[in-house]
Structures are given as structure tokens and as C-alpha cells.
Amino acid sequence: MPLVIITGLPSSGKTTRALELKRLLEARIEARIEAEAEAEAAAGQPLSVQIVGDDSLGVGHAAYAAAQAEKDARGALLSAVSRAVSRQTIVIADAPNYIKGLRYQLYCAAREVGTTHCVVHCAIPTAEARRINAQRGAAGYDAAVFEALAARYEEPSAAARWDRPLFTLIQHDPDDRLPLAAIWAALVERRAPPPHFATAAKPAAGSADYVFELDRATQAVVAAILDAQRSGVPVALLPVPGTAARVRMPARALTPSELRRQRMQFTSLNRQAPLPADRIAELFVEYLNISL
């Protein structure tokens, strides 16, 4: 079954909500099993609930103090979720998930296996999260790390397909209960969206021609970005040969290693759910515009 993406500021109560949701979902699953048994329904493989996050992956707060360690932590989360998510397992991704690009990648992982997802936003004023974090002492985030994460936090928006269905909870408010019925409906009762671009004709997954075209098209986009940067001429929207899509160039310079990593992640996500060959470059540009 589906993926629940937990997101929020540091010390906003994400793990508390994840544990609460796991308990409520397991109770709901148990009640469902008992009801089906009484009705002598055909027994299929029962649902299970699994939390995947910083705690289970051994990622400490210190990982968010350095750019490379943080990227490694995000990569470990994405890999673990991709391995765990299935039609019979509800996976709760309990991590900051504060970058919309990572939430998009997690959304892609759910779509790749043909299952549903939703986002639970643990909303809290920054000042309150700062106060709670300070109260935690050594168990909390370092003050500088907290401020950096808070400054970079990208709140989810129901307008973005990777952030909906979106459930926003006011943290540490005893009256703001998890909307279990609505979450259950979004995860279990809702029809899963088709894999990416399922209506288009696709080549066989892993075929040599497709892999070659995926490599060629993504490499061409990366080359266009690096060539534009080397020219020294600033550009906000970079045209890419072979597509009408344009890369929204950030104010900073993009390094070859960063672009290579983004390219590897994109190809990994789409190697088993092939894209239409004539849209690979366009979709990679869209991916970069979300992730960078």
C-alpha cells in the first residue's frame, strides 16, 4: 500500500505524529481483518505499517550540519523508502523532508510501484519550534543547524501534485487530531494514480535502446547547463536543445558533481518505468526545476 510523507520544521513533532499514525493505522488494519474474517471474505495478504526515517536509518541531527552528509542522508531515506514501499505496506517517511525536490522524489517512488501517497504537514510557528528545540538541550538540533533548516524549509502546497492529498496539523495542539478516516481513504480507498506517463507508448523497461536514449537526453541537458555557465553570460531561463522546456537557473553556479547526482537520481527513478523518448529531456528539465 502507500506512502505517507511526514514533513515539518525541526522539533515540530514529526516523530510523535508518525508513531501515533502507525498505531492508529495498525488498529484500523486489525479491525478490518476481523471484519473480513467474520464475513468470511477471501483472505489476502494483510497490510502492514512501517516507519522509515532518520531514527531507523541511524541518521543523527549532526548530518544536517554539512551539505554532503545531508545529501547522503536524503539519499539513504529515498533508497530505504523505495525498497520498502509496496502495495501491501504502508510506509511512513519520518524525516524533515523539508525540500520539495525530495518530496517529489518520494512521490515518484510511490507512483513507480503503482500505489497512493499523501503528505502530513506538522505545522508550527518557527519561534515555537525554536523554543521546543532549545528545551531539548543535547537531544535537539544545534542552534545553527536549526536556523539553517528553518530558513530553507519549503512548506508543502496542495497545488503541487507531489504534496497532495495534504493534511496539515497544528502541532502540540491537543484538539488537532490526526484525521485518520481521511488519511485512510486517501491511502487505501483511493485509486492509485497510474505510473508516470502511462498513457504513452513505452519501450520495454531496461531495453538497450531506452537506456541509451535516457542517458543521451539527460547528458545533453547537463551539457547545456555547464556550457551556459562557462560562457559567463547570466541567464534566468536556459533553453535546452530539442525541447521547449527551460531550466530555471539558480543564482549560484551548479557543479558538475551536483548535476551528475541529479541525473543519476532521475535515471534511477525512471529506468524501470520508462518515459516516452521524445519527452525525456523535457521531463528531466522539470525534475531539475523542482529539485534544484
PDB file of C-alpha atoms in Angstrom:
ATOM      1  CA  MET A   1       0.000   0.000   0.000  1.00  0.00           C
ATOM      2  CA  PRO A   2       1.007   3.649   0.042  1.00  0.00           C
ATOM      3  CA  LEU A   3       3.431   6.186   1.304  1.00  0.00           C
ATOM      4  CA  VAL A   4       2.893   8.827   3.977  1.00  0.00           C
ATOM      5  CA  ILE A   5       5.391  11.680   3.791  1.00  0.00           C
ATOM      6  CA  ILE A   6       5.797  13.473   7.115  1.00  0.00           C
ATOM      7  CA  THR A   7       7.185  16.990   6.846  1.00  0.00           C
ATOM      8  CA  GLY A   8       7.773  19.898   9.177  1.00  0.00           C
ATOM      9  CA  LEU A   9      10.291  22.128  10.891  1.00  0.00           C
ATOM     10  CA  PRO A  10      12.795  20.656  13.341  1.00  0.00           C
ATOM     11  CA  SER A  11      11.147  19.905  16.699  1.00  0.00           C
ATOM     12  CA  SER A  12       7.676  20.191  15.209  1.00  0.00           C
ATOM     13  CA  GLY A  13       6.590  16.775  16.487  1.00  0.00           C
ATOM     14  CA  LYS A  14       7.035  14.739  13.291  1.00  0.00           C
ATOM     15  CA  THR A  15       8.128  11.534  15.015  1.00  0.00           C
ATOM     16  CA  THR A  16       5.324  11.834  17.584  1.00  0.00           C
ATOM     17  CA  ARG A  17       2.795  12.093  14.775  1.00  0.00           C
ATOM     18  CA  ALA A  18       4.432   9.248  12.837  1.00  0.00           C
ATOM     19  CA  LEU A  19       4.205   6.917  15.836  1.00  0.00           C
ATOM     20  CA  GLU A  20       0.618   7.982  16.504  1.00  0.00           C
ATOM     21  CA  LEU A  21      -0.344   7.399  12.892  1.00  0.00           C
ATOM     22  CA  LYS A  22       1.332   3.989  12.861  1.00  0.00           C
ATOM     23  CA  ARG A  23      -0.605   2.948  15.964  1.00  0.00           C
ATOM     24  CA  LEU A  24      -3.939   4.169  14.564  1.00  0.00           C
ATOM     25  CA  LEU A  25      -3.375   2.577  11.166  1.00  0.00           C
ATOM     26  CA  GLU A  26      -2.432  -0.762  12.714  1.00  0.00           C
ATOM     27  CA  ALA A  27      -5.599  -0.666  14.819  1.00  0.00           C
ATOM     28  CA  ARG A  28      -7.628   0.111  11.696  1.00  0.00           C
ATOM     29  CA  ILE A  29      -5.976  -2.753   9.819  1.00  0.00           C
ATOM     30  CA  GLU A  30      -6.660  -5.165  12.689  1.00  0.00           C
ATOM     31  CA  ALA A  31     -10.329  -4.148  12.774  1.00  0.00           C
ATOM     32  CA  ARG A  32     -10.530  -4.639   9.025  1.00  0.00           C
ATOM     33  CA  ILE A  33      -9.035  -8.131   9.265  1.00  0.00           C
ATOM     34  CA  GLU A  34     -11.506  -9.108  11.983  1.00  0.00           C
ATOM     35  CA  ALA A  35     -14.451  -7.762   9.976  1.00  0.00           C
ATOM     36  CA  GLU A  36     -13.372  -9.654   6.872  1.00  0.00           C
ATOM     37  CA  ALA A  37     -12.914 -12.845   8.886  1.00  0.00           C
ATOM     38  CA  GLU A  38     -16.440 -12.579  10.298  1.00  0.00           C
ATOM     39  CA  ALA A  39     -17.766 -12.012   6.791  1.00  0.00           C
ATOM     40  CA  GLU A  40     -15.712 -14.983   5.564  1.00  0.00           C
ATOM     41  CA  ALA A  41     -14.125 -12.751   2.959  1.00  0.00           C
ATOM     42  CA  ALA A  42     -11.301 -14.033   0.839  1.00  0.00           C
ATOM     43  CA  ALA A  43      -8.148 -13.521   2.811  1.00  0.00           C
ATOM     44  CA  GLY A  44      -5.375 -11.711   1.006  1.00  0.00           C
ATOM     45  CA  GLN A  45      -2.000 -10.665   2.294  1.00  0.00           C
ATOM     46  CA  PRO A  46      -2.689  -8.327   5.255  1.00  0.00           C
ATOM     47  CA  LEU A  47      -1.480  -4.755   5.233  1.00  0.00           C
ATOM     48  CA  SER A  48       1.442  -3.743   7.412  1.00  0.00           C
ATOM     49  CA  VAL A  49       2.785  -0.382   8.565  1.00  0.00           C
ATOM     50  CA  GLN A  50       6.461   0.543   8.611  1.00  0.00           C
ATOM     51  CA  ILE A  51       8.205   3.747   9.672  1.00  0.00           C
ATOM     52  CA  VAL A  52      11.320   4.638   7.676  1.00  0.00           C
ATOM     53  CA  GLY A  53      13.220   7.704   8.795  1.00  0.00           C
ATOM     54  CA  ASP A  54      16.251   9.247  10.392  1.00  0.00           C
ATOM     55  CA  ASP A  55      15.930   7.165  13.563  1.00  0.00           C
ATOM     56  CA  SER A  56      15.605   3.833  11.767  1.00  0.00           C
ATOM     57  CA  LEU A  57      18.438   4.758   9.390  1.00  0.00           C
ATOM     58  CA  GLY A  58      20.761   5.922  12.166  1.00  0.00           C
ATOM     59  CA  VAL A  59      20.865   9.495  10.853  1.00  0.00           C
ATOM     60  CA  GLY A  60      21.603  11.957  13.650  1.00  0.00           C
ATOM     61  CA  HIS A  61      20.947  15.693  13.778  1.00  0.00           C
ATOM     62  CA  ALA A  62      24.617  16.303  13.015  1.00  0.00           C
ATOM     63  CA  ALA A  63      24.066  15.006   9.470  1.00  0.00           C
ATOM     64  CA  TYR A  64      22.267  18.264   8.685  1.00  0.00           C
ATOM     65  CA  ALA A  65      25.277  20.361   9.638  1.00  0.00           C
ATOM     66  CA  ALA A  66      27.241  19.573   6.472  1.00  0.00           C
ATOM     67  CA  ALA A  67      25.991  19.681   2.881  1.00  0.00           C
ATOM     68  CA  GLN A  68      27.457  16.336   1.800  1.00  0.00           C
ATOM     69  CA  ALA A  69      26.278  14.496   4.913  1.00  0.00           C
ATOM     70  CA  GLU A  70      22.808  15.946   4.428  1.00  0.00           C
ATOM     71  CA  LYS A  71      22.723  14.807   0.801  1.00  0.00           C
ATOM     72  CA  ASP A  72      23.826  11.348   1.906  1.00  0.00           C
ATOM     73  CA  ALA A  73      21.018  11.300   4.486  1.00  0.00           C
ATOM     74  CA  ARG A  74      18.430  12.255   1.875  1.00  0.00           C
ATOM     75  CA  GLY A  75      19.785   9.598  -0.465  1.00  0.00           C
ATOM     76  CA  ALA A  76      19.597   6.948   2.268  1.00  0.00           C
ATOM     77  CA  LEU A  77      15.980   7.886   3.004  1.00  0.00           C
ATOM     78  CA  LEU A  78      14.974   7.749  -0.649  1.00  0.00           C
ATOM     79  CA  SER A  79      16.665   4.370  -1.131  1.00  0.00           C
ATOM     80  CA  ALA A  80      15.084   2.905   2.009  1.00  0.00           C
ATOM     81  CA  VAL A  81      11.602   4.141   1.087  1.00  0.00           C
ATOM     82  CA  SER A  82      11.964   2.857  -2.483  1.00  0.00           C
ATOM     83  CA  ARG A  83      12.847  -0.600  -1.115  1.00  0.00           C
ATOM     84  CA  ALA A  84      10.036  -0.657   1.441  1.00  0.00           C
ATOM     85  CA  VAL A  85       7.094   0.825  -0.412  1.00  0.00           C
ATOM     86  CA  SER A  86       4.715  -1.721  -1.908  1.00  0.00           C
ATOM     87  CA  ARG A  87       1.016  -2.334  -2.355  1.00  0.00           C
ATOM     88  CA  GLN A  88       0.864  -4.253   0.921  1.00  0.00           C
ATOM     89  CA  THR A  89       2.972  -1.987   3.132  1.00  0.00           C
ATOM     90  CA  ILE A  90       2.040   1.480   4.331  1.00  0.00           C
ATOM     91  CA  VAL A  91       5.363   3.283   4.640  1.00  0.00           C
ATOM     92  CA  ILE A  92       5.632   6.378   6.837  1.00  0.00           C
ATOM     93  CA  ALA A  93       8.630   8.520   5.852  1.00  0.00           C
ATOM     94  CA  ASP A  94       9.537  10.171   9.155  1.00  0.00           C
ATOM     95  CA  ALA A  95      12.208  12.735   8.294  1.00  0.00           C
ATOM     96  CA  PRO A  96      12.356  16.532   7.825  1.00  0.00           C
ATOM     97  CA  ASN A  97      11.502  16.168   4.108  1.00  0.00           C
ATOM     98  CA  TYR A  98      11.792  19.935   4.034  1.00  0.00           C
ATOM     99  CA  ILE A  99      12.948  20.212   0.409  1.00  0.00           C
ATOM    100  CA  LYS A 100      10.201  19.949  -2.197  1.00  0.00           C
ATOM    101  CA  GLY A 101      12.613  18.139  -4.505  1.00  0.00           C
ATOM    102  CA  LEU A 102      12.920  15.267  -2.034  1.00  0.00           C
ATOM    103  CA  ARG A 103       9.158  15.085  -1.566  1.00  0.00           C
ATOM    104  CA  TYR A 104       8.845  14.920  -5.357  1.00  0.00           C
ATOM    105  CA  GLN A 105      11.331  12.042  -5.491  1.00  0.00           C
ATOM    106  CA  LEU A 106       9.423  10.172  -2.771  1.00  0.00           C
ATOM    107  CA  TYR A 107       6.194  10.777  -4.692  1.00  0.00           C
ATOM    108  CA  CYS A 108       7.846   9.304  -7.797  1.00  0.00           C
ATOM    109  CA  ALA A 109       8.904   6.231  -5.815  1.00  0.00           C
ATOM    110  CA  ALA A 110       5.272   5.615  -4.815  1.00  0.00           C
ATOM    111  CA  ARG A 111       3.999   6.083  -8.362  1.00  0.00           C
ATOM    112  CA  GLU A 112       6.641   3.743  -9.708  1.00  0.00           C
ATOM    113  CA  VAL A 113       5.066   0.823  -7.828  1.00  0.00           C
ATOM    114  CA  GLY A 114       1.524   1.987  -8.614  1.00  0.00           C
ATOM    115  CA  THR A 115       0.432   2.961  -5.132  1.00  0.00           C
ATOM    116  CA  THR A 116      -1.004   6.033  -3.425  1.00  0.00           C
ATOM    117  CA  HIS A 117       0.614   8.630  -1.186  1.00  0.00           C
ATOM    118  CA  CYS A 118      -0.242  11.599   0.997  1.00  0.00           C
ATOM    119  CA  VAL A 119       1.618  14.307   2.904  1.00  0.00           C
ATOM    120  CA  VAL A 120       1.180  15.115   6.592  1.00  0.00           C
ATOM    121  CA  HIS A 121       2.445  18.602   7.405  1.00  0.00           C
ATOM    122  CA  CYS A 122       3.342  19.185  11.045  1.00  0.00           C
ATOM    123  CA  ALA A 123       2.752  22.932  11.102  1.00  0.00           C
ATOM    124  CA  ILE A 124       4.206  25.056  13.866  1.00  0.00           C
ATOM    125  CA  PRO A 125       5.419  28.666  14.179  1.00  0.00           C
ATOM    126  CA  THR A 126       9.178  28.887  13.809  1.00  0.00           C
ATOM    127  CA  ALA A 127       9.515  30.663  17.166  1.00  0.00           C
ATOM    128  CA  GLU A 128       7.662  27.843  18.936  1.00  0.00           C
ATOM    129  CA  ALA A 129       9.750  25.169  17.219  1.00  0.00           C
ATOM    130  CA  ARG A 130      12.887  27.090  18.209  1.00  0.00           C
ATOM    131  CA  ARG A 131      11.744  27.205  21.838  1.00  0.00           C
ATOM    132  CA  ILE A 132      10.965  23.479  21.947  1.00  0.00           C
ATOM    133  CA  ASN A 133      14.273  22.645  20.283  1.00  0.00           C
ATOM    134  CA  ALA A 134      16.175  24.707  22.860  1.00  0.00           C
ATOM    135  CA  GLN A 135      14.345  22.918  25.680  1.00  0.00           C
ATOM    136  CA  ARG A 136      15.560  19.582  24.389  1.00  0.00           C
ATOM    137  CA  GLY A 137      19.179  20.522  25.012  1.00  0.00           C
ATOM    138  CA  ALA A 138      21.617  17.961  23.657  1.00  0.00           C
ATOM    139  CA  ALA A 139      18.734  15.888  22.268  1.00  0.00           C
ATOM    140  CA  GLY A 140      17.699  18.733  19.988  1.00  0.00           C
ATOM    141  CA  TYR A 141      19.305  20.249  16.912  1.00  0.00           C
ATOM    142  CA  ASP A 142      22.301  22.512  17.264  1.00  0.00           C
ATOM    143  CA  ALA A 143      21.039  26.119  17.177  1.00  0.00           C
ATOM    144  CA  ALA A 144      22.893  26.891  13.940  1.00  0.00           C
ATOM    145  CA  VAL A 145      21.564  23.730  12.269  1.00  0.00           C
ATOM    146  CA  PHE A 146      18.037  24.548  13.395  1.00  0.00           C
ATOM    147  CA  GLU A 147      18.222  28.048  11.916  1.00  0.00           C
ATOM    148  CA  ALA A 148      19.642  26.748   8.634  1.00  0.00           C
ATOM    149  CA  LEU A 149      16.917  24.105   8.262  1.00  0.00           C
ATOM    150  CA  ALA A 150      14.186  26.562   9.209  1.00  0.00           C
ATOM    151  CA  ALA A 151      15.442  29.098   6.673  1.00  0.00           C
ATOM    152  CA  ARG A 152      15.491  26.500   3.873  1.00  0.00           C
ATOM    153  CA  TYR A 153      12.185  24.856   4.730  1.00  0.00           C
ATOM    154  CA  GLU A 154       9.797  24.685   1.779  1.00  0.00           C
ATOM    155  CA  GLU A 155       6.258  24.253   3.066  1.00  0.00           C
ATOM    156  CA  PRO A 156       4.094  21.767   1.168  1.00  0.00           C
ATOM    157  CA  SER A 157       1.361  23.118  -1.072  1.00  0.00           C
ATOM    158  CA  ALA A 158      -1.808  21.325  -2.123  1.00  0.00           C
ATOM    159  CA  ALA A 159      -1.333  22.930  -5.536  1.00  0.00           C
ATOM    160  CA  ALA A 160       1.667  20.647  -6.165  1.00  0.00           C
ATOM    161  CA  ARG A 161       0.730  17.121  -7.214  1.00  0.00           C
ATOM    162  CA  TRP A 162       3.526  15.627  -5.110  1.00  0.00           C
ATOM    163  CA  ASP A 163       2.168  17.359  -1.979  1.00  0.00           C
ATOM    164  CA  ARG A 164      -1.428  16.202  -2.218  1.00  0.00           C
ATOM    165  CA  PRO A 165      -3.526  14.910  -0.631  1.00  0.00           C
ATOM    166  CA  LEU A 166      -2.185  17.271   2.044  1.00  0.00           C
ATOM    167  CA  PHE A 167      -3.145  17.057   5.719  1.00  0.00           C
ATOM    168  CA  THR A 168      -1.962  19.987   7.836  1.00  0.00           C
ATOM    169  CA  LEU A 169      -1.843  19.554  11.607  1.00  0.00           C
ATOM    170  CA  ILE A 170      -1.187  22.243  14.190  1.00  0.00           C
ATOM    171  CA  GLN A 171       1.467  20.672  16.325  1.00  0.00           C
ATOM    172  CA  HIS A 172       1.207  20.385  20.109  1.00  0.00           C
ATOM    173  CA  ASP A 173      -2.474  21.300  19.946  1.00  0.00           C
ATOM    174  CA  PRO A 174      -4.349  18.537  21.828  1.00  0.00           C
ATOM    175  CA  ASP A 175      -7.520  19.324  19.885  1.00  0.00           C
ATOM    176  CA  ASP A 176      -5.858  18.889  16.497  1.00  0.00           C
ATOM    177  CA  ARG A 177      -6.268  15.163  15.985  1.00  0.00           C
ATOM    178  CA  LEU A 178      -4.982  13.111  13.116  1.00  0.00           C
ATOM    179  CA  PRO A 179      -7.769  12.861  10.514  1.00  0.00           C
ATOM    180  CA  LEU A 180      -7.473   9.078  10.387  1.00  0.00           C
ATOM    181  CA  ALA A 181     -10.583   8.483   8.303  1.00  0.00           C
ATOM    182  CA  ALA A 182      -9.464  10.953   5.633  1.00  0.00           C
ATOM    183  CA  ILE A 183      -5.900   9.610   5.619  1.00  0.00           C
ATOM    184  CA  TRP A 184      -7.164   6.032   5.374  1.00  0.00           C
ATOM    185  CA  ALA A 185      -9.412   6.999   2.470  1.00  0.00           C
ATOM    186  CA  ALA A 186      -6.523   8.712   0.692  1.00  0.00           C
ATOM    187  CA  LEU A 187      -4.190   5.768   1.181  1.00  0.00           C
ATOM    188  CA  VAL A 188      -6.353   2.661   0.970  1.00  0.00           C
ATOM    189  CA  GLU A 189      -9.683   3.556  -0.630  1.00  0.00           C
ATOM    190  CA  ARG A 190      -8.434   5.929  -3.307  1.00  0.00           C
ATOM    191  CA  ARG A 191      -7.373   4.530  -6.652  1.00  0.00           C
ATOM    192  CA  ALA A 192      -3.638   4.833  -7.183  1.00  0.00           C
ATOM    193  CA  PRO A 193      -2.552   7.169  -9.975  1.00  0.00           C
ATOM    194  CA  PRO A 194      -1.019   5.473 -12.997  1.00  0.00           C
ATOM    195  CA  PRO A 195       2.776   5.294 -13.283  1.00  0.00           C
ATOM    196  CA  HIS A 196       4.369   8.299 -14.910  1.00  0.00           C
ATOM    197  CA  PHE A 197       3.043   8.920 -18.405  1.00  0.00           C
ATOM    198  CA  ALA A 198       1.337   5.527 -18.527  1.00  0.00           C
ATOM    199  CA  THR A 199      -0.921   6.639 -21.341  1.00  0.00           C
ATOM    200  CA  ALA A 200       2.040   6.967 -23.691  1.00  0.00           C
ATOM    201  CA  ALA A 201       3.591   4.062 -25.526  1.00  0.00           C
ATOM    202  CA  LYS A 202       6.670   2.895 -23.638  1.00  0.00           C
ATOM    203  CA  PRO A 203       9.657   0.803 -24.587  1.00  0.00           C
ATOM    204  CA  ALA A 204      10.451  -2.296 -22.594  1.00  0.00           C
ATOM    205  CA  ALA A 205      11.963  -1.480 -19.239  1.00  0.00           C
ATOM    206  CA  GLY A 206      15.722  -1.777 -19.251  1.00  0.00           C
ATOM    207  CA  SER A 207      15.956  -2.201 -23.042  1.00  0.00           C
ATOM    208  CA  ALA A 208      19.275  -1.123 -24.532  1.00  0.00           C
ATOM    209  CA  ASP A 209      17.650   1.477 -26.806  1.00  0.00           C
ATOM    210  CA  TYR A 210      15.735   3.088 -23.965  1.00  0.00           C
ATOM    211  CA  VAL A 211      18.715   3.168 -21.607  1.00  0.00           C
ATOM    212  CA  PHE A 212      20.817   4.719 -24.365  1.00  0.00           C
ATOM    213  CA  GLU A 213      18.176   7.391 -25.065  1.00  0.00           C
ATOM    214  CA  LEU A 214      17.733   8.133 -21.348  1.00  0.00           C
ATOM    215  CA  ASP A 215      21.480   8.590 -20.987  1.00  0.00           C
ATOM    216  CA  ARG A 216      21.814  10.682 -24.141  1.00  0.00           C
ATOM    217  CA  ALA A 217      18.920  13.052 -23.424  1.00  0.00           C
ATOM    218  CA  THR A 218      19.827  13.706 -19.790  1.00  0.00           C
ATOM    219  CA  GLN A 219      23.505  14.188 -20.630  1.00  0.00           C
ATOM    220  CA  ALA A 220      22.527  16.751 -23.276  1.00  0.00           C
ATOM    221  CA  VAL A 221      20.612  18.778 -20.673  1.00  0.00           C
ATOM    222  CA  VAL A 222      23.570  18.684 -18.260  1.00  0.00           C
ATOM    223  CA  ALA A 223      25.953  19.718 -21.054  1.00  0.00           C
ATOM    224  CA  ALA A 224      23.722  22.657 -21.979  1.00  0.00           C
ATOM    225  CA  ILE A 225      23.753  23.894 -18.378  1.00  0.00           C
ATOM    226  CA  LEU A 226      27.515  23.579 -17.997  1.00  0.00           C
ATOM    227  CA  ASP A 227      28.143  25.253 -21.382  1.00  0.00           C
ATOM    228  CA  ALA A 228      25.900  28.173 -20.384  1.00  0.00           C
ATOM    229  CA  GLN A 229      27.758  28.599 -17.111  1.00  0.00           C
ATOM    230  CA  ARG A 230      31.131  28.503 -18.814  1.00  0.00           C
ATOM    231  CA  SER A 231      30.024  31.271 -21.193  1.00  0.00           C
ATOM    232  CA  GLY A 232      29.787  33.653 -18.268  1.00  0.00           C
ATOM    233  CA  VAL A 233      26.542  35.165 -19.574  1.00  0.00           C
ATOM    234  CA  PRO A 234      23.900  35.105 -16.801  1.00  0.00           C
ATOM    235  CA  VAL A 235      20.573  33.604 -17.806  1.00  0.00           C
ATOM    236  CA  ALA A 236      17.457  33.014 -15.718  1.00  0.00           C
ATOM    237  CA  LEU A 237      15.682  30.592 -18.065  1.00  0.00           C
ATOM    238  CA  LEU A 238      18.040  28.394 -20.049  1.00  0.00           C
ATOM    239  CA  PRO A 239      16.683  26.917 -23.306  1.00  0.00           C
ATOM    240  CA  VAL A 240      17.600  23.279 -23.903  1.00  0.00           C
ATOM    241  CA  PRO A 241      18.129  21.933 -27.421  1.00  0.00           C
ATOM    242  CA  GLY A 242      15.461  19.527 -28.572  1.00  0.00           C
ATOM    243  CA  THR A 243      12.745  20.717 -26.196  1.00  0.00           C
ATOM    244  CA  ALA A 244      10.721  23.833 -25.451  1.00  0.00           C
ATOM    245  CA  ALA A 245      11.370  23.380 -21.725  1.00  0.00           C
ATOM    246  CA  ARG A 246      13.717  25.773 -19.973  1.00  0.00           C
ATOM    247  CA  VAL A 247      15.879  25.280 -16.903  1.00  0.00           C
ATOM    248  CA  ARG A 248      15.275  27.810 -14.142  1.00  0.00           C
ATOM    249  CA  MET A 249      18.882  28.613 -13.321  1.00  0.00           C
ATOM    250  CA  PRO A 250      19.601  29.340  -9.653  1.00  0.00           C
ATOM    251  CA  ALA A 251      21.689  32.342  -8.638  1.00  0.00           C
ATOM    252  CA  ARG A 252      24.554  30.053  -7.634  1.00  0.00           C
ATOM    253  CA  ALA A 253      26.695  28.014 -10.002  1.00  0.00           C
ATOM    254  CA  LEU A 254      25.750  24.362 -10.430  1.00  0.00           C
ATOM    255  CA  THR A 255      28.701  21.995 -10.101  1.00  0.00           C
ATOM    256  CA  PRO A 256      29.278  19.032 -12.426  1.00  0.00           C
ATOM    257  CA  SER A 257      29.063  16.642  -9.475  1.00  0.00           C
ATOM    258  CA  GLU A 258      25.709  18.084  -8.363  1.00  0.00           C
ATOM    259  CA  LEU A 259      24.274  17.798 -11.861  1.00  0.00           C
ATOM    260  CA  ARG A 260      25.664  14.288 -12.209  1.00  0.00           C
ATOM    261  CA  ARG A 261      23.969  13.280  -8.954  1.00  0.00           C
ATOM    262  CA  GLN A 262      20.631  14.766 -10.080  1.00  0.00           C
ATOM    263  CA  ARG A 263      20.963  12.954 -13.400  1.00  0.00           C
ATOM    264  CA  MET A 264      21.698   9.625 -11.706  1.00  0.00           C
ATOM    265  CA  GLN A 265      18.692  10.021  -9.414  1.00  0.00           C
ATOM    266  CA  PHE A 266      16.405  10.849 -12.334  1.00  0.00           C
ATOM    267  CA  THR A 267      17.584   7.899 -14.402  1.00  0.00           C
ATOM    268  CA  SER A 268      17.287   5.566 -11.420  1.00  0.00           C
ATOM    269  CA  LEU A 269      13.682   6.636 -10.827  1.00  0.00           C
ATOM    270  CA  ASN A 270      12.724   6.178 -14.479  1.00  0.00           C
ATOM    271  CA  ARG A 271      14.776   3.177 -15.560  1.00  0.00           C
ATOM    272  CA  GLN A 272      12.033   0.698 -14.606  1.00  0.00           C
ATOM    273  CA  ALA A 273       9.099   2.967 -15.543  1.00  0.00           C
ATOM    274  CA  PRO A 274      10.250   4.180 -18.954  1.00  0.00           C
ATOM    275  CA  LEU A 275       9.355   7.608 -20.293  1.00  0.00           C
ATOM    276  CA  PRO A 276       8.356   8.494 -23.857  1.00  0.00           C
ATOM    277  CA  ALA A 277      11.670   9.006 -25.651  1.00  0.00           C
ATOM    278  CA  ASP A 278      10.648  12.343 -27.119  1.00  0.00           C
ATOM    279  CA  ARG A 279       9.863  13.760 -23.672  1.00  0.00           C
ATOM    280  CA  ILE A 280      12.871  12.633 -21.642  1.00  0.00           C
ATOM    281  CA  ALA A 281      14.719  15.947 -21.926  1.00  0.00           C
ATOM    282  CA  GLU A 282      11.581  17.956 -21.109  1.00  0.00           C
ATOM    283  CA  LEU A 283      10.805  15.833 -18.065  1.00  0.00           C
ATOM    284  CA  PHE A 284      14.394  15.948 -16.834  1.00  0.00           C
ATOM    285  CA  VAL A 285      14.255  19.741 -17.051  1.00  0.00           C
ATOM    286  CA  GLU A 286      11.033  19.681 -15.000  1.00  0.00           C
ATOM    287  CA  TYR A 287      12.743  17.410 -12.480  1.00  0.00           C
ATOM    288  CA  LEU A 288      15.704  19.800 -12.184  1.00  0.00           C
ATOM    289  CA  ASN A 289      13.415  22.806 -11.772  1.00  0.00           C
ATOM    290  CA  ILE A 290      11.821  21.077  -8.794  1.00  0.00           C
ATOM    291  CA  SER A 291      14.959  19.600  -7.257  1.00  0.00           C
ATOM    292  CA  LEU A 292      17.492  22.437  -7.571  1.00  0.00           C
TER     293      LEU A 292
END
